[in-house]
C-alpha positions in Angstrom: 123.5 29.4 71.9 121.6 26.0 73.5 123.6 26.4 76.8 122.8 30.0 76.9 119.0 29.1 75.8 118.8 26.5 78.6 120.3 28.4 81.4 117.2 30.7 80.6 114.5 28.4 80.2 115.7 26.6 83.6 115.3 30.2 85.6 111.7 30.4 84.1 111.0 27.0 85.0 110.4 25.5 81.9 110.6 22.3 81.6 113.9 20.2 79.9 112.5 17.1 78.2 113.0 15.4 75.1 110.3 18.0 73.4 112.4 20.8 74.6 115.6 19.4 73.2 113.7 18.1 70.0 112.6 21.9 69.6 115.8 23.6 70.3 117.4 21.3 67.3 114.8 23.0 64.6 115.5 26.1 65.7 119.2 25.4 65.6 118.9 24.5 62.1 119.8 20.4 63.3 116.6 18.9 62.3 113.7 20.0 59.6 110.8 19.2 62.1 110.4 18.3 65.9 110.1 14.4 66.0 109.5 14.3 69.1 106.1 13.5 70.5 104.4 16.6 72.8 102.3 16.3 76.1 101.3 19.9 76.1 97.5 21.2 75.4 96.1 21.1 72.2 95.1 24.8 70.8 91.4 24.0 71.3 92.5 23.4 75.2 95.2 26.5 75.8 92.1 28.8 73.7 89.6 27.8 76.3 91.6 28.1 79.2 92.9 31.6 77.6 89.0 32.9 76.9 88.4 31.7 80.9 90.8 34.1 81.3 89.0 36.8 79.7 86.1 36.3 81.3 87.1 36.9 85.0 89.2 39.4 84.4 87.5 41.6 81.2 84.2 43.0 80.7 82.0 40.5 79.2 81.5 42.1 75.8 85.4 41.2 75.5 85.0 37.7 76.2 81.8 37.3 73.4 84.3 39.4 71.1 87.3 37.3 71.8 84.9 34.2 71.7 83.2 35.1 68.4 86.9 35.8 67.0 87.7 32.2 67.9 85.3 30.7 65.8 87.0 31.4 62.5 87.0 28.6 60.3 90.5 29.2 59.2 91.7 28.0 63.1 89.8 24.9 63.1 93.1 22.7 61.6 94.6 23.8 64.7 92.2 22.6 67.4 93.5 19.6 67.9 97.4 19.9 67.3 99.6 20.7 70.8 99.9 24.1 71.0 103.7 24.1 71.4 103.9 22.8 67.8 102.0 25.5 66.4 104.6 28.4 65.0 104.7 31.6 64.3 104.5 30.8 60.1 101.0 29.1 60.6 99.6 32.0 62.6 101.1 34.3 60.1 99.5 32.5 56.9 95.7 32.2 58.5 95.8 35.8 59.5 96.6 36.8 55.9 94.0 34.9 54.1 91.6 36.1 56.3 93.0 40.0 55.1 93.4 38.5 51.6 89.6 37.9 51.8 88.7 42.0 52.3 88.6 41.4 56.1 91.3 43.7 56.6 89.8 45.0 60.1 88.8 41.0 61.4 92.7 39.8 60.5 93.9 42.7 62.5 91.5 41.5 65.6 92.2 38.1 65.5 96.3 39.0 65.0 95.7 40.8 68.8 94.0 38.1 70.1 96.4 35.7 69.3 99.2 37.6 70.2 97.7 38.8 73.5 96.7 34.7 74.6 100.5 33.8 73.4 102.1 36.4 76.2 99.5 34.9 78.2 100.3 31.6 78.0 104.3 31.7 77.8 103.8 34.2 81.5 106.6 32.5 83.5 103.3 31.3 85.7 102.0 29.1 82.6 105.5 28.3 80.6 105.5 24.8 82.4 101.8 23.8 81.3 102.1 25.1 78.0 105.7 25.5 77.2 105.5 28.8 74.7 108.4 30.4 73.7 108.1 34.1 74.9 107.5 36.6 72.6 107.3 35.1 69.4 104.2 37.1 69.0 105.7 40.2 69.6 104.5 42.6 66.5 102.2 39.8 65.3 100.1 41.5 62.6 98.9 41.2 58.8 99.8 42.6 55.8 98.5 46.2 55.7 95.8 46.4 53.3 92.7 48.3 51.9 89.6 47.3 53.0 87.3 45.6 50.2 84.0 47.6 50.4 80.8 45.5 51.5 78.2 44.9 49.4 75.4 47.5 50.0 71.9 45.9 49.2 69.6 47.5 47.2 67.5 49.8 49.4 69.7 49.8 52.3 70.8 52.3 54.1 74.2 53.1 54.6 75.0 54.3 58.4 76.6 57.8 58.7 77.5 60.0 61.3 74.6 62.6 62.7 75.2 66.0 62.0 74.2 68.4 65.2 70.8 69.4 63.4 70.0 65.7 63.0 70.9 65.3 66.8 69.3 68.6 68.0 65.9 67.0 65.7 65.8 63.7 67.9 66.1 65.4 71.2 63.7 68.0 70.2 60.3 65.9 69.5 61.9 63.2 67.8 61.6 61.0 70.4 57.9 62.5 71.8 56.5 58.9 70.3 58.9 56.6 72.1 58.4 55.4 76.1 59.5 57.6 78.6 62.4 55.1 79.6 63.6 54.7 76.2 63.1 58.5 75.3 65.4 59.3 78.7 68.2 56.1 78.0 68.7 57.9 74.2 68.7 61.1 75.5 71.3 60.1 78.1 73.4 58.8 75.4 73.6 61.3 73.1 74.4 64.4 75.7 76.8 62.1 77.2 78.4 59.9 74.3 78.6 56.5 76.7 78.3 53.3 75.4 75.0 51.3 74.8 75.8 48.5 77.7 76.7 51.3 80.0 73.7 53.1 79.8 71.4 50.3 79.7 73.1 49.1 83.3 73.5 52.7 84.6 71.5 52.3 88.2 70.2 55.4 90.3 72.9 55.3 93.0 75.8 55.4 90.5 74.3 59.6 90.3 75.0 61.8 93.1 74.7 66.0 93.5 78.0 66.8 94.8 79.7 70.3 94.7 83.0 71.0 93.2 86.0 72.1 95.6 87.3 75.3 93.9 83.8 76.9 93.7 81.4 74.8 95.2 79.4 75.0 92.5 76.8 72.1 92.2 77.4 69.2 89.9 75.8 65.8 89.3 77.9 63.5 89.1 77.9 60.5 87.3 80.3 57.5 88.8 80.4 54.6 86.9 81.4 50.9 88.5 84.4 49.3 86.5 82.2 45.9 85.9 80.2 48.4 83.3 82.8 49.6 81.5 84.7 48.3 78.8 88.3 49.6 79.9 87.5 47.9 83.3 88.6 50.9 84.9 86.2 53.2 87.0 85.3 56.4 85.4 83.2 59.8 86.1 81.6 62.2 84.3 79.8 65.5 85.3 76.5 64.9 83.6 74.4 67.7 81.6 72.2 70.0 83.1 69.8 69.1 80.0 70.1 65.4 81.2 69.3 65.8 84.9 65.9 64.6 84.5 66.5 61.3 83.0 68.2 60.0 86.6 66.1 62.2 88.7 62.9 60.3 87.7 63.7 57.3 88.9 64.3 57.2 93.0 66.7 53.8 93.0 67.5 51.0 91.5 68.0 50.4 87.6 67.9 53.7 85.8 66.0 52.2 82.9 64.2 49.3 84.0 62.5 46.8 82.5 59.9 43.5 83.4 60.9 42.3 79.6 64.8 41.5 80.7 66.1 39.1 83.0 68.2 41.2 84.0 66.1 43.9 85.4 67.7 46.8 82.8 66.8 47.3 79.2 68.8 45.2 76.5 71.7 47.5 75.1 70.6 46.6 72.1 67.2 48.2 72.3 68.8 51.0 72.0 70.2 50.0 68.5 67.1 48.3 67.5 65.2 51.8 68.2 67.7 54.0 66.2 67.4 51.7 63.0 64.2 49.7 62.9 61.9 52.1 65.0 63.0 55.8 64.3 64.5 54.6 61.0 67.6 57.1 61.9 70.5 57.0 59.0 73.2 56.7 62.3 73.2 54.6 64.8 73.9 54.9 68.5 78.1 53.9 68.5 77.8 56.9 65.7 77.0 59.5 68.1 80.3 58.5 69.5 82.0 58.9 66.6 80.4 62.4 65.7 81.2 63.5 69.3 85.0 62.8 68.9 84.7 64.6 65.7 83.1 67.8 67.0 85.8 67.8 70.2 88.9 67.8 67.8 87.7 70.2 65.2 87.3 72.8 68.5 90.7 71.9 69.1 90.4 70.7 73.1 93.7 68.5 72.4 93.6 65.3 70.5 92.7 62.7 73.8 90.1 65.0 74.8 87.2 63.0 73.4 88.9 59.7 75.3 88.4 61.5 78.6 84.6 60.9 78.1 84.2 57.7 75.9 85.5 55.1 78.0 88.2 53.9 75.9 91.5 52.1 75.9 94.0 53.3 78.4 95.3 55.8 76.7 92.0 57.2 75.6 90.9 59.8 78.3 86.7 60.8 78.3 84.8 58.3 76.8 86.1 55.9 80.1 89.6 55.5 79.9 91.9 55.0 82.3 92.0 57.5 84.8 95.5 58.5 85.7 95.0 59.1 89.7 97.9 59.7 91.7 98.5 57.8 94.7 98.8 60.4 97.4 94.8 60.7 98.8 94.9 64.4 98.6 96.4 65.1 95.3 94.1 62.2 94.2 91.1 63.8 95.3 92.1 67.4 93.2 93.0 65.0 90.4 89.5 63.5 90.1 87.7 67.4 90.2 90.6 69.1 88.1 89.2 66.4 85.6 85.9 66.9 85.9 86.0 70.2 85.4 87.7 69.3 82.2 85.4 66.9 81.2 82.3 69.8 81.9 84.1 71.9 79.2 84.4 69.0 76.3 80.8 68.0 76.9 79.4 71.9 76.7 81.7 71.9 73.6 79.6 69.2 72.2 76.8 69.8 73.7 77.1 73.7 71.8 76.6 72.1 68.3 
């Protein structure tokens, strides 16, 4: 088992020392503990290097997520040990008291994290600096439980999801007392179900009349840059005729600017702050999502045929997912309308309720 271990670990070029040998003895069952001392980063150094990681090659709401999940108190005994001490147990035991606590949904985000900066780290590119055994992560997770139910303070409102009259009352004179760019960023979102960072960043030239192939039948189209997206992934949707005049008022430039923000656009989370504190609306904006997934499925369009317009994981099609695209230019190019014109059909389905 060591020779076979070692031949391994040479061909990744990890490094034989004394740590390595002192480690292969615990697991071996030759030694309760590795006595030897290690040189490798501390956890506080290998998480920082991990989260610089993030941030050049995920959208930045990842990297404040990732970085917010960090801060758990729970990790802090960690920061300083080497990171190639730290096993598998430890990880295990934090992740359940923070489940054991009723923050079932926070243990499961922090169990990812971890898991995903382990295979990271132990990449044959990085197993000589940090000198992680691969994989033992793999199916890192808690202990399925229940969520413990939050506290609800007296007089609060609990947030639900709209129901189509409750949407159909916003667009129609509910917003008549809001600003014009505010009134067209939530009307936007609702007839479109994107996310609160992409609309606030959506700019004029991202829109474009086109005609599809088949019919030549105009379309506007709306093509959305990969550094707005969650998924990272560039994705396109054929935007509502109902919604054409919140991108044709504006000639170029940020769709819904703003002197107030440094960076030109409105904050995303205006758009929050003006469902709940301002319209006083019982849902919020990432619930319009959630009641447009609903409305797809019960018509039955297939079960990943909300992801084709949410922007979503990989495997989550609408929302902006992945895009499959073949490679061939041609076959590419039919892929990208064939799509659209499925993506016109689940946004008149919810745009119907």
């Amino acid at each position: 088992r060591f020779a076979s271990d070692l031949l391994y670990d040479l061909q990744r070029g990890l490094e034989i020392d004394i740590e390595y040998v002192a480690k292969k003895r615990v697991a071996l069952g030759l030694d309760d503990s590795v006595v030897a001392p290690s040189s490798k980063p501390s956890f506080m150094q290998a998480k920082r290097a991990y989260l610089e990681h993030i941030r050049a090659e995920r959208a930045p709401a990842t990297y404040v997520d990732y970085s917010k999940a960090f801060r758990e108190p729970l990790l802090d005994p960690l920061e300083s040990k080497p990171i190639d001490r730290i096993t598998r147990e430890e990880l295990a035991e934090i992740v359940d008291k923070i489940s054991l606590s009723g923050r079932q949904r926070s243990a499961e985000k922090l169990a990812v994290i971890l898991s995903g900066m382990w295979n990271h780290l132990s990449h044959d590119s990085n197993v000589r600096k940090y000198g992680l055994e691969r994989g033992m992560l793999r199916l890192f997770k808690p202990i399925e439980r229940k969520p413990k139910p939050k506290p609800v303070a007296p007089g609060a409102v609990i947030k639900r999801e709209p129901t189509p009259d409750e949407i159909a009352a916003l667009l129609d004179g509910g917003l008549d007392e809001v600003s014009e760019t505010m009134r067209a960023a939530t009307t936007l979102l609702v007839l479109t179900g994107q996310r609160i960072t992409t609309i606030a960043s959506a700019r004029r030239e991202h829109f474009s009349k086109e005609h599809f192939p088949r019919t030549d039948r105009p379309v506007l189209v709306w093509r959305m840059p990969s550094d707005n997206l969650k998924s990272k992934r560039p994705h396109a949707i054929p935007v509502p005729e109902s919604a054409y005049w919140t991108v044709q008022r504006i000639s170029e430039g940020w769709l819904f600017p703003s002197e107030d923000s440094a960076s030109g656009h409105i904050y995303p989370g205006s758009l929050t702050h003006l469902f709940g504190k301002d319209l006083e609306l019982p849902f919020t904006p990432h619930k319009v999502r959630t009641a447009f997934t609903t409305a797809v499925r019960a018509a039955r369009l297939g079960r990943y045929a909300p992801k084709l317009i949410l922007d979503h994981h990989a495997q989550k099609l609408i929302l902006d997912h992945a895009e499959n695209r073949s490679n061939d230019v041609t076959l590419a190019h039919y892929d990208f309308w064939e799509e659209l014109e499925e993506k016109e059909v689940i946004l008149g389905t919810w745009l119907a309720e």
